[in-house]
mmCIF file of C-alpha atoms and ligand atoms in Angstrom:
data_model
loop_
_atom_site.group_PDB
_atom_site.id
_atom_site.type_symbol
_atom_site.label_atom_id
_atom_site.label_comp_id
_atom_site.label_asym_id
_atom_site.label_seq_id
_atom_site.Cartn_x
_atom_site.Cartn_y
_atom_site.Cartn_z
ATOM 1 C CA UNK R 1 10.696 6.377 -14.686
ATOM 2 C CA UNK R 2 11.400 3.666 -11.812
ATOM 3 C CA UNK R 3 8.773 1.188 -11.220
ATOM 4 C CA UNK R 4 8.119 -0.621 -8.173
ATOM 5 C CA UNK R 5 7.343 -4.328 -8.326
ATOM 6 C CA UNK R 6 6.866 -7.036 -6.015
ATOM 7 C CA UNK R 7 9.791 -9.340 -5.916
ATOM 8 C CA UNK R 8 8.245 -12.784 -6.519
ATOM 9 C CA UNK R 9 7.258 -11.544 -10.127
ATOM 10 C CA UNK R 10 10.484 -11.678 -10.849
ATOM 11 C CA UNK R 11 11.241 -14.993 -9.506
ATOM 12 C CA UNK R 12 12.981 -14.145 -6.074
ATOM 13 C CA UNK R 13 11.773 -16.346 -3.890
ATOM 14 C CA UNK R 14 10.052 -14.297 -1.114
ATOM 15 C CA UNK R 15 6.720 -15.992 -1.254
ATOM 16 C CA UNK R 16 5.320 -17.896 1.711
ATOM 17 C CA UNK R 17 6.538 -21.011 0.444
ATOM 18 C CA UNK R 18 9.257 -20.421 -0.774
ATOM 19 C CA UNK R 19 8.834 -20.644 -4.002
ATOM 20 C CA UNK R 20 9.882 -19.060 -7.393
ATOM 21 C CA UNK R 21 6.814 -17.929 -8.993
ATOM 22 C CA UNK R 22 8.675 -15.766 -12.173
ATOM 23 C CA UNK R 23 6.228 -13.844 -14.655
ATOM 24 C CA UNK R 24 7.228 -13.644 -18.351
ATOM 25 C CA UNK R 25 5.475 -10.151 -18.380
ATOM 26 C CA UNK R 26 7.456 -8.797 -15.523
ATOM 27 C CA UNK R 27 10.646 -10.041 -17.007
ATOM 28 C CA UNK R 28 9.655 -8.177 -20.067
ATOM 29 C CA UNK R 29 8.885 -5.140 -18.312
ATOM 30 C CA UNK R 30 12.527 -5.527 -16.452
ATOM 31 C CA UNK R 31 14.188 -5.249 -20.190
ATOM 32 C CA UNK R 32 12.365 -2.192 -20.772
ATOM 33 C CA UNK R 33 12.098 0.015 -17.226
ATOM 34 C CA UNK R 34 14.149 0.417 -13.906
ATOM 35 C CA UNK R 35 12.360 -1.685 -11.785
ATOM 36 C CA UNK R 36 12.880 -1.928 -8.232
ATOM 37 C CA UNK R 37 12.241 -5.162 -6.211
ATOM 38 C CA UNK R 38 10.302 -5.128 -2.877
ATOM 39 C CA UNK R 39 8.630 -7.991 -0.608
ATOM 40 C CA UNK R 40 6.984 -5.740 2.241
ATOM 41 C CA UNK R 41 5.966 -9.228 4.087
ATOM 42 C CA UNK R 42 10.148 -9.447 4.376
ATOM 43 C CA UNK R 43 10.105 -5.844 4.963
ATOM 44 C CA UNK R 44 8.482 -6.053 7.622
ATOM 45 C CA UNK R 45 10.042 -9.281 9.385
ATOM 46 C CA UNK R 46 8.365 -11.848 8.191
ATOM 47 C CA UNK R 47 10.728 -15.391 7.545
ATOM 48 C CA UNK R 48 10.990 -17.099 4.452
ATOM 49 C CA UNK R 49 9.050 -19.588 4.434
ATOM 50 C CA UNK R 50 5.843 -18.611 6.671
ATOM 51 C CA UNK R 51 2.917 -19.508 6.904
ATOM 52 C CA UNK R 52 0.022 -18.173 5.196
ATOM 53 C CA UNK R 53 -2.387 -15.270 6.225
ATOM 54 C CA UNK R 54 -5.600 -13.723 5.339
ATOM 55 C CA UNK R 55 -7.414 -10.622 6.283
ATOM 56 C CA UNK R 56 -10.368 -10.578 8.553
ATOM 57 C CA UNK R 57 -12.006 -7.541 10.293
ATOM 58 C CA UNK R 58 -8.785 -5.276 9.009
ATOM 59 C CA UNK R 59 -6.818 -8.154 10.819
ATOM 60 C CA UNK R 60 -3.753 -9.755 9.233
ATOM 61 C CA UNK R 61 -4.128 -13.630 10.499
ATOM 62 C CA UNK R 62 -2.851 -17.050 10.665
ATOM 63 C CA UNK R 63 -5.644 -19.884 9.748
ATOM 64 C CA UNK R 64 -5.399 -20.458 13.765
ATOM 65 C CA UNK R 65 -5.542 -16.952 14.376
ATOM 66 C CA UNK R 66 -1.930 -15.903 15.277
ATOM 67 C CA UNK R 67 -1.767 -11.720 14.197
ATOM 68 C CA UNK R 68 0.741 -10.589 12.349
ATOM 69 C CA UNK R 69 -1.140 -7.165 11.469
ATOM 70 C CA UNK R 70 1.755 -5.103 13.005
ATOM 71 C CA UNK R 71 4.540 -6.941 10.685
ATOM 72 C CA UNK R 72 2.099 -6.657 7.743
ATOM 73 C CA UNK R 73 2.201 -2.438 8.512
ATOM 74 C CA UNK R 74 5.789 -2.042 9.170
ATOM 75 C CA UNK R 75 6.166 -3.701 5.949
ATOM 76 C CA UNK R 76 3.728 -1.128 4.390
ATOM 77 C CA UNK R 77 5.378 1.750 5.725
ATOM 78 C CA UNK R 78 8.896 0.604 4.864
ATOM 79 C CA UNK R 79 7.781 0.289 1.063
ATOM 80 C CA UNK R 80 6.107 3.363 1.108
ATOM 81 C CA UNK R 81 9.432 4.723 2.263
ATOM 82 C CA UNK R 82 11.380 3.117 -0.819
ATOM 83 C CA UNK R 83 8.350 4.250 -2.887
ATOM 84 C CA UNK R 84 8.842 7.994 -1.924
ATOM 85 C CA UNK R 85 12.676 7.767 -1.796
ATOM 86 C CA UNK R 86 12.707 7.026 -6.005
ATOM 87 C CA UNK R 87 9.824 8.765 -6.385
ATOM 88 C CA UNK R 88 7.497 5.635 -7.614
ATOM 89 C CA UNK R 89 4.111 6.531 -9.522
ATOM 90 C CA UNK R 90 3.328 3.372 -10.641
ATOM 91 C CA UNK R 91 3.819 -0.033 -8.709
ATOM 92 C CA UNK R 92 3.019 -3.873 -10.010
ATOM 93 C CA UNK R 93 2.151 -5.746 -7.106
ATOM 94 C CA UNK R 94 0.968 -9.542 -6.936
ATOM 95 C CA UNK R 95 -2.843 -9.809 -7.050
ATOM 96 C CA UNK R 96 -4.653 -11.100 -4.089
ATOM 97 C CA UNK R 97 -1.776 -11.157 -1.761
ATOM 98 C CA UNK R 98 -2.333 -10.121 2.084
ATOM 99 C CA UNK R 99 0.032 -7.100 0.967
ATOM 100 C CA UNK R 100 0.280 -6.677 -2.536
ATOM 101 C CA UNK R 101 -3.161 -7.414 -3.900
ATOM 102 C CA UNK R 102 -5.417 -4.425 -4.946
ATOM 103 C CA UNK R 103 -9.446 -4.704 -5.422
ATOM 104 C CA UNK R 104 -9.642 -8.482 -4.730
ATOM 105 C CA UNK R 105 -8.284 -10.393 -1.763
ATOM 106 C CA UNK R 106 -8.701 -13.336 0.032
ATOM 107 C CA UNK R 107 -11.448 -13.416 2.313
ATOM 108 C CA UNK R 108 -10.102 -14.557 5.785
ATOM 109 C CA UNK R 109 -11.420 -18.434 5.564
ATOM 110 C CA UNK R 110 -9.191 -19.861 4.188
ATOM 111 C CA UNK R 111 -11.012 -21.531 1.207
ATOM 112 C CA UNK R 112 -9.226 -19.831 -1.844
ATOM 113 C CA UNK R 113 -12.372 -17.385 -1.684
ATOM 114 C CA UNK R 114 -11.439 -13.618 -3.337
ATOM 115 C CA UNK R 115 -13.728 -10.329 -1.637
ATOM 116 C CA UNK R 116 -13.123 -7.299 -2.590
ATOM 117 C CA UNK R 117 -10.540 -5.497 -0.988
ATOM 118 C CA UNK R 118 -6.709 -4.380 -0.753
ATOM 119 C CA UNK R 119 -3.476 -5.761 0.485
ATOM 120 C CA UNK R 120 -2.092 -3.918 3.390
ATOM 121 C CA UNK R 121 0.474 -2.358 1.133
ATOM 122 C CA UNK R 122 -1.310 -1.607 -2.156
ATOM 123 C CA UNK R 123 -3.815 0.249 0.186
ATOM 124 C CA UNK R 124 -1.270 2.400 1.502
ATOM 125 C CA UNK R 125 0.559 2.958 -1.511
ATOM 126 C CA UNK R 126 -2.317 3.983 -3.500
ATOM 127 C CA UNK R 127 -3.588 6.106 -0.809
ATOM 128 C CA UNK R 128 -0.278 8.038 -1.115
ATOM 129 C CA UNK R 129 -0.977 8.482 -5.089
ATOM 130 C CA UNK R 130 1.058 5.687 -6.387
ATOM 131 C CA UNK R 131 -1.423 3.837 -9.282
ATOM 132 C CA UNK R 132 -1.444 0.262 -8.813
ATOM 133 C CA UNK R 133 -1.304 -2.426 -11.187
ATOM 134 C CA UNK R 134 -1.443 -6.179 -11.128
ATOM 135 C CA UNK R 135 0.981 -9.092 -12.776
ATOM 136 C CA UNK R 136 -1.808 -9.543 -15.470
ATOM 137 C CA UNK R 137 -2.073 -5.602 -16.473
ATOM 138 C CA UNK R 138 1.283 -5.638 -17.039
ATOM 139 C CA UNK R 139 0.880 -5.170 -20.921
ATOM 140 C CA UNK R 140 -0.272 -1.879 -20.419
ATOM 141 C CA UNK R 141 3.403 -0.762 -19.794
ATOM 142 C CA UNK R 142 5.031 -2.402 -22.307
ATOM 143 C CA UNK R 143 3.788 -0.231 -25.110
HETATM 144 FE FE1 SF4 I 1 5.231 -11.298 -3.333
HETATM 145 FE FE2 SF4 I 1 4.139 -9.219 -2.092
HETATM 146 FE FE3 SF4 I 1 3.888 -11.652 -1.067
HETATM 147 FE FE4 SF4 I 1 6.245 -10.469 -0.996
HETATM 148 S S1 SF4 I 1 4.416 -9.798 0.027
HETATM 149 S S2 SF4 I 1 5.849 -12.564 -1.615
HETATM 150 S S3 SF4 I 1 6.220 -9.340 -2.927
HETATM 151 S S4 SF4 I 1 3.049 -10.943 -3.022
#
């Protein structure tokens, strides 16, 4: 069965900066199961490379406040959509990411604090029954 992933885990540079952040697990898991590729930041019109954002008050922001909330829920929706259309239980999704993290997040200050809390996507995706995993329980589906 198909399993949706977040793109930069397997080195596609779709991060904020840019850059290739490959996991060894993920490319394991890519020998073993269909996996299918998504950045909802890109998804939902973000450029490559933007700045970063945290979430404040249910509010997707730039450190000077700029909202990108909107993008951030388009981007959601639209991997919901691809998560529906191949009929995705499970989904790997980069922890503490505006979008793809699930229980901990960044807190909205800036200072490379976690809270507890979900990206904008993982919440809607697991709200819609698909189980969410991170990069580091990635094991789990490898056996
Ligand atoms: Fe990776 Fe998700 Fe951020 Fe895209 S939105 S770069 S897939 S963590």
């Amino acid at each position: 069965m198909a399993v949706l992933i977040s793109a930069c885990l397997l080195g596609i540079c779709c991060r904020y900066d840019c850059k290739a952040k490959k996991n060894q697990m993920a490319c394991k898991l890519a020998q073993k199961e269909i996996l299918i590729p998504v950045c909802p930041e890109q998804l939902g019109g973000r450029p490559t490379p933007r700045k970063p954002v945290e979430i404040l008050n249910g509010r997707v922001t730039e450190s000077d406040g700029t909202d990108h909330t909107d993008e951030f829920i388009r981007g959601a929706v639209e991997t919901l959509k691809i998560a529906q259309i191949n009929n995705i239980k499970t989904a790997v999704l980069k922890s503490n990411s505006p979008s793809c993290g699930f229980g901990k997040i960044y807190d909205g200050t800036f200072s490379k604090t976690l809270t507890d809390g979900n990206g904008i996507t993982a919440e809607l995706l697991s709200k819609n029954g698909v189980k969410i995993l991170n990069e580091y329980e990635i094991e789990a589906l490898l056996y």
